[in-house]
Tab-separated table of C-alpha atoms in Angstrom:
chain	number	residue	atom	x	y	z
T	1	UNK	CA	0.097	0.018	0.066
T	2	UNK	CA	1.346	3.426	-1.052
T	3	UNK	CA	2.379	5.610	1.508
T	4	UNK	CA	0.165	8.870	2.025
T	5	UNK	CA	1.923	12.049	2.579
T	6	UNK	CA	0.782	14.903	4.592
T	7	UNK	CA	2.146	17.124	2.054
T	8	UNK	CA	0.532	15.681	-0.629
T	9	UNK	CA	-2.987	15.443	1.097
T	10	UNK	CA	-2.689	19.351	1.902
T	11	UNK	CA	-1.726	20.130	-1.901
T	12	UNK	CA	-4.593	17.873	-3.068
T	13	UNK	CA	-7.086	18.991	-0.436
T	14	UNK	CA	-6.303	22.579	0.924
T	15	UNK	CA	-4.607	24.023	-1.956
T	16	UNK	CA	-7.198	22.720	-4.448
T	17	UNK	CA	-9.936	24.375	-2.309
T	18	UNK	CA	-7.909	27.492	-2.397
T	19	UNK	CA	-7.411	27.631	-6.070
T	20	UNK	CA	-11.050	26.796	-6.618
T	21	UNK	CA	-12.008	29.766	-4.498
T	22	UNK	CA	-9.572	32.035	-6.253
T	23	UNK	CA	-10.853	30.945	-9.632
T	24	UNK	CA	-14.421	31.786	-8.606
T	25	UNK	CA	-13.360	35.204	-7.276
T	26	UNK	CA	-11.401	36.067	-10.534
T	27	UNK	CA	-14.594	35.106	-12.621
T	28	UNK	CA	-16.538	37.248	-10.344
T	29	UNK	CA	-14.086	40.147	-10.593
T	30	UNK	CA	-13.731	39.797	-14.379
T	31	UNK	CA	-17.500	39.662	-14.819
T	32	UNK	CA	-18.122	42.776	-12.685
T	33	UNK	CA	-15.442	44.748	-14.585
T	34	UNK	CA	-16.802	43.655	-17.767
T	35	UNK	CA	-20.343	44.557	-16.749
T	36	UNK	CA	-19.300	47.982	-15.606
T	37	UNK	CA	-17.372	48.957	-18.825
T	38	UNK	CA	-20.087	47.368	-21.142
T	39	UNK	CA	-22.722	49.275	-19.138
T	40	UNK	CA	-20.934	52.407	-19.210
T	41	UNK	CA	-20.541	52.360	-23.008
T	42	UNK	CA	-24.059	51.502	-23.434
T	43	UNK	CA	-25.145	54.346	-21.257
T	44	UNK	CA	-22.782	56.563	-23.177
T	45	UNK	CA	-24.227	55.415	-26.683
T	46	UNK	CA	-27.941	55.956	-25.229
T	47	UNK	CA	-27.161	59.340	-23.980
T	48	UNK	CA	-25.764	60.196	-27.545
T	49	UNK	CA	-28.508	58.653	-29.385
T	50	UNK	CA	-31.002	60.375	-27.270
T	51	UNK	CA	-29.588	63.776	-27.955
T	52	UNK	CA	-29.634	63.004	-31.694
T	53	UNK	CA	-33.375	62.087	-31.617
T	54	UNK	CA	-34.131	65.037	-29.576
T	55	UNK	CA	-32.556	67.265	-32.238
T	56	UNK	CA	-34.374	65.311	-35.142
T	57	UNK	CA	-37.685	65.836	-33.114
T	58	UNK	CA	-37.280	69.227	-33.121
T	59	UNK	CA	-36.540	69.508	-36.960
T	60	UNK	CA	-39.580	67.227	-37.815
T	61	UNK	CA	-41.871	69.955	-35.999
T	62	UNK	CA	-40.457	72.716	-38.362
T	63	UNK	CA	-42.737	72.368	-41.360
T	64	UNK	CA	-40.101	74.643	-43.479
T	65	UNK	CA	-37.260	72.361	-43.052
T	66	UNK	CA	-36.281	69.219	-44.897
T	67	UNK	CA	-36.302	66.416	-42.757
T	68	UNK	CA	-34.290	63.902	-44.930
T	69	UNK	CA	-31.848	66.946	-45.585
T	70	UNK	CA	-31.350	67.451	-41.701
T	71	UNK	CA	-31.104	63.720	-41.217
T	72	UNK	CA	-28.125	63.597	-43.904
T	73	UNK	CA	-26.492	66.753	-42.411
T	74	UNK	CA	-26.516	65.324	-38.885
T	75	UNK	CA	-24.810	62.005	-39.990
T	76	UNK	CA	-22.292	63.864	-41.881
T	77	UNK	CA	-21.337	66.419	-39.379
T	78	UNK	CA	-21.367	63.741	-36.354
T	79	UNK	CA	-18.441	64.787	-34.370
T	80	UNK	CA	-17.675	61.420	-33.163
T	81	UNK	CA	-17.900	59.492	-36.176
T	82	UNK	CA	-14.184	58.000	-35.518
T	83	UNK	CA	-15.363	56.385	-32.645
T	84	UNK	CA	-19.201	55.702	-33.190
T	85	UNK	CA	-21.067	55.111	-36.422
T	86	UNK	CA	-24.481	56.804	-36.537
T	87	UNK	CA	-27.085	55.186	-38.915
T	88	UNK	CA	-30.321	56.047	-40.319
T	89	UNK	CA	-32.814	53.272	-40.989
T	90	UNK	CA	-35.884	53.731	-43.344
T	91	UNK	CA	-39.165	52.514	-42.771
T	92	UNK	CA	-38.448	49.169	-44.418
T	93	UNK	CA	-35.870	48.271	-41.776
T	94	UNK	CA	-32.833	48.925	-43.937
T	95	UNK	CA	-29.874	51.106	-43.418
T	96	UNK	CA	-29.821	54.118	-46.032
T	97	UNK	CA	-27.428	56.418	-44.335
T	98	UNK	CA	-24.282	56.098	-42.233
T	99	UNK	CA	-21.918	58.497	-40.647
T	100	UNK	CA	-18.996	56.655	-42.178
T	101	UNK	CA	-20.543	56.539	-45.680
T	102	UNK	CA	-20.789	52.678	-45.787
T	103	UNK	CA	-23.687	50.849	-45.569
T	104	UNK	CA	-23.708	47.398	-43.784
T	105	UNK	CA	-24.293	44.109	-45.596
T	106	UNK	CA	-28.163	43.657	-46.008
T	107	UNK	CA	-27.983	40.263	-44.119
T	108	UNK	CA	-26.343	41.658	-41.155
T	109	UNK	CA	-28.447	40.980	-38.080
T	110	UNK	CA	-29.999	44.036	-36.091
T	111	UNK	CA	-31.252	42.481	-33.139
T	112	UNK	CA	-31.162	46.101	-31.154
T	113	UNK	CA	-33.469	47.419	-34.311
T	114	UNK	CA	-36.057	44.723	-33.729
T	115	UNK	CA	-35.931	45.373	-29.829
T	116	UNK	CA	-36.208	49.110	-30.455
T	117	UNK	CA	-39.535	48.474	-32.534
T	118	UNK	CA	-41.067	46.411	-29.751
T	119	UNK	CA	-40.034	47.998	-26.523
T	120	UNK	CA	-38.984	51.541	-27.696
T	121	UNK	CA	-35.244	50.918	-27.147
T	122	UNK	CA	-32.714	48.334	-28.088
T	123	UNK	CA	-29.285	47.214	-27.646
T	124	UNK	CA	-27.070	44.356	-28.849
T	125	UNK	CA	-23.567	43.080	-28.296
T	126	UNK	CA	-22.273	40.713	-30.938
T	127	UNK	CA	-19.634	40.271	-33.482
T	128	UNK	CA	-19.412	41.433	-37.275
T	129	UNK	CA	-18.733	39.092	-40.306
T	130	UNK	CA	-15.214	39.994	-39.895
T	131	UNK	CA	-14.907	38.976	-36.191
T	132	UNK	CA	-14.945	42.504	-34.724
T	133	UNK	CA	-16.980	42.805	-31.417
T	134	UNK	CA	-19.465	45.593	-31.358
T	135	UNK	CA	-22.079	47.198	-29.240
T	136	UNK	CA	-25.217	48.682	-31.024
T	137	UNK	CA	-28.057	50.880	-29.687
T	138	UNK	CA	-31.141	51.705	-31.641
T	139	UNK	CA	-34.117	54.209	-30.939
T	140	UNK	CA	-37.143	54.488	-33.085
T	141	UNK	CA	-38.279	57.698	-34.988
T	142	UNK	CA	-41.724	56.276	-36.099
T	143	UNK	CA	-43.517	58.554	-33.736
T	144	UNK	CA	-42.659	61.687	-35.479
T	145	UNK	CA	-41.510	60.779	-38.758
T	146	UNK	CA	-42.825	58.015	-41.500
T	147	UNK	CA	-39.783	58.170	-43.666
T	148	UNK	CA	-37.288	56.635	-41.227
T	149	UNK	CA	-38.172	53.999	-38.536
T	150	UNK	CA	-35.181	54.348	-36.307
T	151	UNK	CA	-31.610	55.890	-35.805
T	152	UNK	CA	-28.849	53.516	-34.623
T	153	UNK	CA	-25.404	53.929	-33.186
T	154	UNK	CA	-22.654	51.201	-33.479
T	155	UNK	CA	-19.127	51.359	-31.664
T	156	UNK	CA	-16.338	48.823	-31.690
T	157	UNK	CA	-15.504	46.919	-28.341
T	158	UNK	CA	-12.110	46.260	-29.179
T	159	UNK	CA	-10.509	48.880	-26.847
T	160	UNK	CA	-12.863	48.277	-24.053
T	161	UNK	CA	-11.916	44.291	-24.499
T	162	UNK	CA	-8.198	45.299	-24.216
T	163	UNK	CA	-8.771	47.101	-21.010
T	164	UNK	CA	-10.590	44.238	-19.745
T	165	UNK	CA	-7.955	41.992	-20.879
T	166	UNK	CA	-5.495	43.938	-18.873
T	167	UNK	CA	-7.520	43.661	-15.634
T	168	UNK	CA	-7.734	40.011	-16.446
T	169	UNK	CA	-4.218	39.700	-16.595
T	170	UNK	CA	-3.870	41.671	-13.408
T	171	UNK	CA	-6.199	39.704	-11.474
T	172	UNK	CA	-4.878	36.563	-12.825
T	173	UNK	CA	-1.196	37.745	-11.799
T	174	UNK	CA	-2.623	38.483	-8.327
T	175	UNK	CA	-4.161	35.163	-7.867
T	176	UNK	CA	-1.092	33.166	-9.156
T	177	UNK	CA	0.952	35.439	-6.656
T	178	UNK	CA	-1.297	34.441	-3.825
T	179	UNK	CA	-1.253	30.608	-4.802
T	180	UNK	CA	2.478	31.070	-5.010
T	181	UNK	CA	2.673	32.414	-1.695
T	182	UNK	CA	0.204	29.941	-0.124
T	183	UNK	CA	2.298	27.117	-1.642
T	184	UNK	CA	5.559	28.330	-0.264
T	185	UNK	CA	4.205	29.137	3.146
T	186	UNK	CA	2.125	25.940	3.168
T	187	UNK	CA	5.128	23.622	2.052
T	188	UNK	CA	7.169	25.508	5.054
T	189	UNK	CA	4.392	24.805	7.554
T	190	UNK	CA	3.947	21.041	6.222
T	191	UNK	CA	7.592	20.546	6.628
T	192	UNK	CA	7.686	22.025	10.058
T	193	UNK	CA	5.143	19.369	11.139
T	194	UNK	CA	6.504	16.587	8.690
T	195	UNK	CA	10.136	16.729	9.520
T	196	UNK	CA	9.655	16.455	13.302
T	197	UNK	CA	7.227	13.696	12.904
T	198	UNK	CA	9.803	11.802	10.612
T	199	UNK	CA	12.452	12.375	13.248
T	200	UNK	CA	10.048	11.173	16.068
T	201	UNK	CA	9.134	7.997	14.062
T	202	UNK	CA	12.847	7.194	13.592
T	203	UNK	CA	13.652	7.757	17.095
T	204	UNK	CA	10.684	5.834	18.411
T	205	UNK	CA	11.777	2.984	16.443
T	206	UNK	CA	15.140	3.004	18.070
T	207	UNK	CA	13.157	3.170	21.629
T	208	UNK	CA	11.188	0.175	20.447
T	209	UNK	CA	14.561	-1.610	19.822
T	210	UNK	CA	15.635	-0.708	23.260
T	211	UNK	CA	18.043	2.020	22.411
T	212	UNK	CA	17.138	4.973	24.726
T	213	UNK	CA	20.206	6.946	24.255
T	214	UNK	CA	19.087	9.333	21.364
T	215	UNK	CA	16.641	12.289	21.930
T	216	UNK	CA	14.604	14.297	19.628
T	217	UNK	CA	15.892	18.040	18.691
T	218	UNK	CA	13.328	20.421	19.994
T	219	UNK	CA	13.358	23.905	18.027
T	220	UNK	CA	9.784	24.865	18.533
T	221	UNK	CA	7.426	25.852	21.489
T	222	UNK	CA	4.149	24.877	20.076
T	223	UNK	CA	2.210	21.501	20.113
T	224	UNK	CA	5.016	19.849	18.288
T	225	UNK	CA	7.611	21.129	20.517
T	226	UNK	CA	5.435	19.779	23.484
T	227	UNK	CA	4.888	16.397	21.765
T	228	UNK	CA	8.881	16.125	21.414
T	229	UNK	CA	9.225	17.238	25.182
T	230	UNK	CA	7.035	14.542	26.237
T	231	UNK	CA	8.341	11.951	23.889
T	232	UNK	CA	12.098	12.778	25.457
T	233	UNK	CA	10.715	12.816	28.892
T	234	UNK	CA	9.088	9.379	28.261
T	235	UNK	CA	12.475	8.105	27.018
T	236	UNK	CA	14.169	9.330	30.144
T	237	UNK	CA	11.570	7.492	32.208
T	238	UNK	CA	11.838	4.260	30.073
T	239	UNK	CA	15.618	4.756	30.268
T	240	UNK	CA	15.457	5.063	34.014
T	241	UNK	CA	12.840	2.225	34.410
T	242	UNK	CA	15.311	0.106	32.006
T	243	UNK	CA	18.297	0.866	34.212
T	244	UNK	CA	16.417	-0.102	37.223
T	245	UNK	CA	14.959	-3.244	35.787
T	246	UNK	CA	18.406	-4.308	35.054
T	247	UNK	CA	19.899	-3.241	38.390
T	248	UNK	CA	16.938	-5.082	39.804
T	249	UNK	CA	17.505	-8.327	37.838
T	250	UNK	CA	21.360	-8.039	39.074
T	251	UNK	CA	20.433	-7.373	42.627
T	252	UNK	CA	18.027	-10.073	42.794
T	253	UNK	CA	20.354	-12.388	40.894
T	254	UNK	CA	22.863	-11.575	43.695
T	255	UNK	CA	20.503	-11.918	46.346
T	256	UNK	CA	19.449	-15.257	45.466
T	257	UNK	CA	22.896	-16.538	44.504
T	258	UNK	CA	24.319	-15.603	48.082
T	259	UNK	CA	21.625	-17.807	50.095
T	260	UNK	CA	22.119	-20.370	47.406
T	261	UNK	CA	25.459	-20.672	47.751
T	262	UNK	CA	25.549	-20.778	51.580
T	263	UNK	CA	22.814	-23.447	51.536
T	264	UNK	CA	24.796	-25.520	48.813
T	265	UNK	CA	28.209	-25.224	50.684
T	266	UNK	CA	26.719	-26.328	54.203
T	267	UNK	CA	24.692	-29.069	52.502
T	268	UNK	CA	27.827	-30.454	51.072
T	269	UNK	CA	29.643	-30.015	54.299
T	270	UNK	CA	26.939	-32.011	56.180
T	271	UNK	CA	26.933	-34.667	53.667
T	272	UNK	CA	30.763	-35.091	54.195
T	273	UNK	CA	31.466	-34.678	57.929
T	274	UNK	CA	28.176	-33.353	59.617
T	275	UNK	CA	27.219	-36.427	61.228
T	276	UNK	CA	30.468	-36.644	62.959
T	277	UNK	CA	30.261	-33.020	64.708
T	278	UNK	CA	27.051	-32.189	66.484
T	279	UNK	CA	28.084	-28.588	66.518
T	280	UNK	CA	28.810	-28.527	62.713
T	281	UNK	CA	25.348	-30.079	62.123
T	282	UNK	CA	23.444	-27.485	64.195
T	283	UNK	CA	25.293	-24.698	62.646
T	284	UNK	CA	25.012	-26.013	59.016
T	285	UNK	CA	21.001	-26.501	59.624
T	286	UNK	CA	20.756	-23.050	61.243
T	287	UNK	CA	22.487	-21.507	58.261
T	288	UNK	CA	20.227	-23.598	55.841
T	289	UNK	CA	16.987	-22.499	57.765
T	290	UNK	CA	17.908	-18.666	57.786
T	291	UNK	CA	18.858	-18.795	54.306
T	292	UNK	CA	15.764	-20.598	53.275
T	293	UNK	CA	13.758	-18.034	55.282
T	294	UNK	CA	15.491	-15.305	53.534
T	295	UNK	CA	14.719	-16.661	50.070
T	296	UNK	CA	11.096	-17.300	51.132
T	297	UNK	CA	10.942	-13.709	52.036
T	298	UNK	CA	12.421	-12.358	48.739
T	299	UNK	CA	10.080	-14.656	46.822
T	300	UNK	CA	6.735	-13.415	48.757
T	301	UNK	CA	8.079	-9.901	47.776
T	302	UNK	CA	8.278	-10.449	44.387
T	303	UNK	CA	4.796	-12.421	44.438
T	304	UNK	CA	3.006	-9.364	46.264
T	305	UNK	CA	4.561	-7.202	43.501
T	306	UNK	CA	3.412	-9.293	40.781
T	307	UNK	CA	-0.081	-9.414	42.280
T	308	UNK	CA	-0.040	-5.552	42.649
T	309	UNK	CA	1.038	-5.264	39.017
T	310	UNK	CA	-1.945	-7.524	37.929
T	311	UNK	CA	-4.466	-6.177	40.300
T	312	UNK	CA	-4.905	-9.217	42.026
T	313	UNK	CA	-3.558	-8.009	45.626
T	314	UNK	CA	-6.372	-8.327	47.940
T	315	UNK	CA	-6.556	-7.703	51.759
T	316	UNK	CA	-8.558	-9.761	54.433
T	317	UNK	CA	-9.732	-6.538	56.681
T	318	UNK	CA	-10.816	-6.758	60.001
T	319	UNK	CA	-10.570	-4.571	63.261
T	320	UNK	CA	-6.952	-5.402	64.545
T	321	UNK	CA	-4.635	-4.356	67.553
T	322	UNK	CA	-1.765	-2.692	65.833
T	323	UNK	CA	0.265	-2.661	68.984
T	324	UNK	CA	0.324	-6.334	68.837
T	325	UNK	CA	1.553	-6.451	65.167
T	326	UNK	CA	4.139	-3.791	65.860
T	327	UNK	CA	5.340	-5.500	69.155
T	328	UNK	CA	5.929	-8.900	66.813
T	329	UNK	CA	7.841	-7.083	64.202
T	330	UNK	CA	9.997	-5.360	66.625
T	331	UNK	CA	10.699	-8.779	68.522
T	332	UNK	CA	11.513	-10.336	65.375
T	333	UNK	CA	14.538	-8.192	64.803
T	334	UNK	CA	15.520	-7.746	68.406
T	335	UNK	CA	18.111	-10.450	68.280
T	336	UNK	CA	19.472	-9.655	64.965
T	337	UNK	CA	20.061	-6.121	65.826
T	338	UNK	CA	21.732	-7.224	69.059
T	339	UNK	CA	24.239	-9.446	67.178
T	340	UNK	CA	24.641	-6.497	64.887
T	341	UNK	CA	25.525	-4.221	67.625
T	342	UNK	CA	22.446	-2.267	67.088
T	343	UNK	CA	20.131	-0.835	69.742
T	344	UNK	CA	16.532	-1.007	69.241
T	345	UNK	CA	14.268	1.223	71.463
T	346	UNK	CA	10.681	0.720	71.374
T	347	UNK	CA	8.463	3.155	73.327
T	348	UNK	CA	5.260	1.165	73.506
T	349	UNK	CA	2.046	3.166	74.502
T	350	UNK	CA	-0.503	1.526	76.965
T	351	UNK	CA	-3.230	1.352	74.282
T	352	UNK	CA	-4.186	2.480	70.670
T	353	UNK	CA	-7.538	2.447	69.146
T	354	UNK	CA	-8.112	-0.397	66.781
T	355	UNK	CA	-7.138	-0.343	62.852
T	356	UNK	CA	-9.440	-1.741	60.258
T	357	UNK	CA	-7.264	-3.678	57.937
T	358	UNK	CA	-5.424	-6.625	56.899
T	359	UNK	CA	-3.256	-7.612	60.048
T	360	UNK	CA	-0.569	-9.842	58.019
T	361	UNK	CA	-0.001	-7.114	55.535
T	362	UNK	CA	0.433	-4.332	58.401
T	363	UNK	CA	2.767	-6.793	59.953
T	364	UNK	CA	4.586	-7.025	56.687
T	365	UNK	CA	4.964	-3.422	56.453
T	366	UNK	CA	6.389	-3.091	59.813
T	367	UNK	CA	8.699	-5.895	59.349
T	368	UNK	CA	9.879	-4.453	56.084
T	369	UNK	CA	10.463	-0.953	57.545
T	370	UNK	CA	12.224	-2.121	60.762
T	371	UNK	CA	14.455	-4.446	58.397
T	372	UNK	CA	15.483	-1.700	56.351
T	373	UNK	CA	16.238	0.522	59.579
T	374	UNK	CA	18.498	-2.384	60.837
T	375	UNK	CA	19.892	-3.308	57.344
T	376	UNK	CA	21.043	0.334	56.687
T	377	UNK	CA	22.683	0.836	60.348
T	378	UNK	CA	25.792	-0.154	61.448
T	379	UNK	CA	27.230	-1.311	64.840
T	380	UNK	CA	26.777	1.352	67.320
T	381	UNK	CA	23.541	2.761	65.641
T	382	UNK	CA	20.210	2.820	67.088
T	383	UNK	CA	16.572	2.219	65.849
T	384	UNK	CA	13.839	3.920	67.771
T	385	UNK	CA	10.242	2.781	67.159
T	386	UNK	CA	7.290	5.053	68.514
T	387	UNK	CA	3.417	4.862	68.114
T	388	UNK	CA	0.924	7.398	69.095
T	389	UNK	CA	-2.782	8.560	68.103
T	390	UNK	CA	-3.096	11.987	66.533
T	391	UNK	CA	-6.355	13.380	65.634
T	392	UNK	CA	-7.994	10.255	64.916
T	393	UNK	CA	-4.928	8.907	62.983
T	394	UNK	CA	-2.417	6.381	64.188
T	395	UNK	CA	1.295	7.315	63.652
T	396	UNK	CA	3.902	4.759	63.917
T	397	UNK	CA	7.737	6.116	63.544
T	398	UNK	CA	10.693	4.030	62.924
T	399	UNK	CA	13.698	6.373	63.023
T	400	UNK	CA	17.545	5.096	62.809
T	401	UNK	CA	20.742	6.665	63.012
T	402	UNK	CA	22.331	4.687	60.301
T	403	UNK	CA	23.488	5.666	56.510
T	404	UNK	CA	20.443	8.153	55.734
T	405	UNK	CA	19.244	8.939	52.386
T	406	UNK	CA	20.480	11.750	49.752
T	407	UNK	CA	17.975	14.472	49.264
T	408	UNK	CA	17.885	13.601	45.449
T	409	UNK	CA	16.984	9.780	46.382
T	410	UNK	CA	14.213	10.685	48.830
T	411	UNK	CA	11.540	10.954	46.053
T	412	UNK	CA	12.340	7.880	44.398
T	413	UNK	CA	13.188	5.472	47.164
T	414	UNK	CA	9.446	4.174	46.911
T	415	UNK	CA	9.686	3.624	43.182
T	416	UNK	CA	9.816	-0.025	42.160
T	417	UNK	CA	13.381	-1.456	41.473
T	418	UNK	CA	14.918	1.573	43.044
T	419	UNK	CA	17.843	1.256	45.338
T	420	UNK	CA	19.528	4.279	46.849
T	421	UNK	CA	22.180	2.241	48.407
T	422	UNK	CA	23.664	-0.484	46.305
T	423	UNK	CA	26.159	-1.660	49.095
T	424	UNK	CA	23.283	-3.107	51.108
T	425	UNK	CA	21.337	-6.440	50.349
T	426	UNK	CA	17.687	-5.918	49.080
T	427	UNK	CA	15.628	-6.394	46.166
T	428	UNK	CA	14.542	-2.735	45.953
T	429	UNK	CA	10.770	-3.318	45.830
T	430	UNK	CA	10.136	-3.944	49.606
T	431	UNK	CA	9.292	-0.032	50.141
T	432	UNK	CA	7.063	-0.086	46.873
T	433	UNK	CA	4.962	-2.879	48.339
T	434	UNK	CA	4.907	-1.382	51.689
T	435	UNK	CA	3.837	1.935	50.248
T	436	UNK	CA	1.047	0.054	48.245
T	437	UNK	CA	-0.147	-1.608	51.236
T	438	UNK	CA	-0.571	1.334	53.509
T	439	UNK	CA	-2.218	3.428	50.579
T	440	UNK	CA	-4.721	0.657	50.088
T	441	UNK	CA	-5.435	1.023	53.810
T	442	UNK	CA	-6.520	4.700	53.378
T	443	UNK	CA	-2.959	5.853	55.034
T	444	UNK	CA	0.523	7.100	53.900
T	445	UNK	CA	4.006	5.956	54.073
T	446	UNK	CA	6.407	9.033	54.514
T	447	UNK	CA	10.193	8.946	54.487
T	448	UNK	CA	12.628	11.629	55.569
T	449	UNK	CA	16.191	12.061	55.943
T	450	UNK	CA	18.263	14.966	56.981
T	451	UNK	CA	21.033	13.488	54.468
T	452	UNK	CA	23.718	11.008	54.136
T	453	UNK	CA	25.157	9.597	57.579
T	454	UNK	CA	22.301	11.487	59.515
T	455	UNK	CA	19.799	8.801	59.755
T	456	UNK	CA	16.168	7.842	58.148
T	457	UNK	CA	12.864	8.340	59.613
T	458	UNK	CA	9.673	6.470	58.182
T	459	UNK	CA	6.216	7.736	59.417
T	460	UNK	CA	3.500	5.304	58.716
T	461	UNK	CA	0.015	6.907	58.947
T	462	UNK	CA	-3.340	4.794	59.472
T	463	UNK	CA	-6.963	5.814	60.158
T	464	UNK	CA	-8.527	4.583	63.174
T	465	UNK	CA	-11.104	2.035	62.818
T	466	UNK	CA	-14.321	4.242	63.461
T	467	UNK	CA	-12.779	7.005	61.267
T	468	UNK	CA	-12.116	5.061	58.308
T	469	UNK	CA	-15.527	3.303	58.763
T	470	UNK	CA	-17.273	6.736	58.899
T	471	UNK	CA	-15.506	7.712	55.793
T	472	UNK	CA	-16.424	4.738	54.025
T	473	UNK	CA	-20.077	5.080	54.980
T	474	UNK	CA	-19.973	8.812	53.988
T	475	UNK	CA	-18.371	7.765	50.664
T	476	UNK	CA	-21.295	5.075	50.039
T	477	UNK	CA	-24.067	7.526	51.089
T	478	UNK	CA	-22.705	10.207	48.401
T	479	UNK	CA	-22.360	7.672	45.753
T	480	UNK	CA	-25.974	6.372	46.544
T	481	UNK	CA	-27.168	9.945	46.154
T	482	UNK	CA	-25.386	10.231	42.827
């Protein structure tokens, strides 16, 4: 199938309409000019012939005057005989006298004379036998003379037609100039659209093949420029996503390889001499169990992320004691933190209102946040966990004195696959999953840091059970009214 060009479509559609419109306008102008000149010539002849008939009417009333002699004298002395020919037509409809002295052919048509005999005045535009274009006007004399029936004036339209041709050439030149300007500006305009589109088409093909290194040159500030900016921004995001995906694959591969290597190594050790040494057996089994749990945790994160992406992530909501879940999460990491030389301080309140949500998912969030706090801290650092009720909302804060987060990374740490610190283990999707879980519970997960080496604070905000139910009921009521 032949490729359709925007330029060709513009030429055949828009330019065709413009040419047609200009043609109609030119024809209208030419008709108006021709009508003006022809009507002016006709009115001039009518005024002249009326002056002649007036003089002849006066002579006809003079009984002493010879009307034929006066008619002949008037034709011979007609002062505009070089431009206009004056004719006298007898009662039989034949031209008997002319101001030029030459009589026309008897078979020459005189529609103006016939019209004058019927209606009192006649005019005619036509051509002589030789091809010359003429204008003729006739006025009857039968009302005051019986020998002559009419006088007729004939003038050539050659000069007028030459003037009209000049106007036609002028108007045609103007229309041609307009079409030329429209073609030049239209081709430039079409080119200003087609060129970026071709560039966009070529570059997007490279994007489709995975090459995000090229960018579209943007030299305009119109809609095309906005499109170029949007595609360049899309390329930046795709490039960033591609880099994060590759980093994620590398990180997950490394995270999987480490425990698998440990499991394989200790399994081989136990196969060789594990049975001879109870201490080696206990240590090997402990390592295998811990690394297996680590693998299981990573697989669960990946599965949760996949469910979120596919929209299959569901919650088993019920009223829950948030302190119980937070306390379990702190207890899980107490021994690990102590082994790593990190202190965990848990300021547990006596009681907090219930939260409506999925207790397993809420505990998963707490575990992920505390795990990050311990993971990104070093020996001698501390992790402080607090919880309180504030204006109908439950606030849980996990603050550490660890490595901190750069300001440029704060907005990205909850992005999938993103890792601010590549020296620590992790897949880069834990915070993305945690943020989505809290969002599904109607809360928020906020991360702040004073900078590198100054620690990080994660604030989890969840609505109380009564408050969330009131909001839900209000929304349902409003939806029912709608």
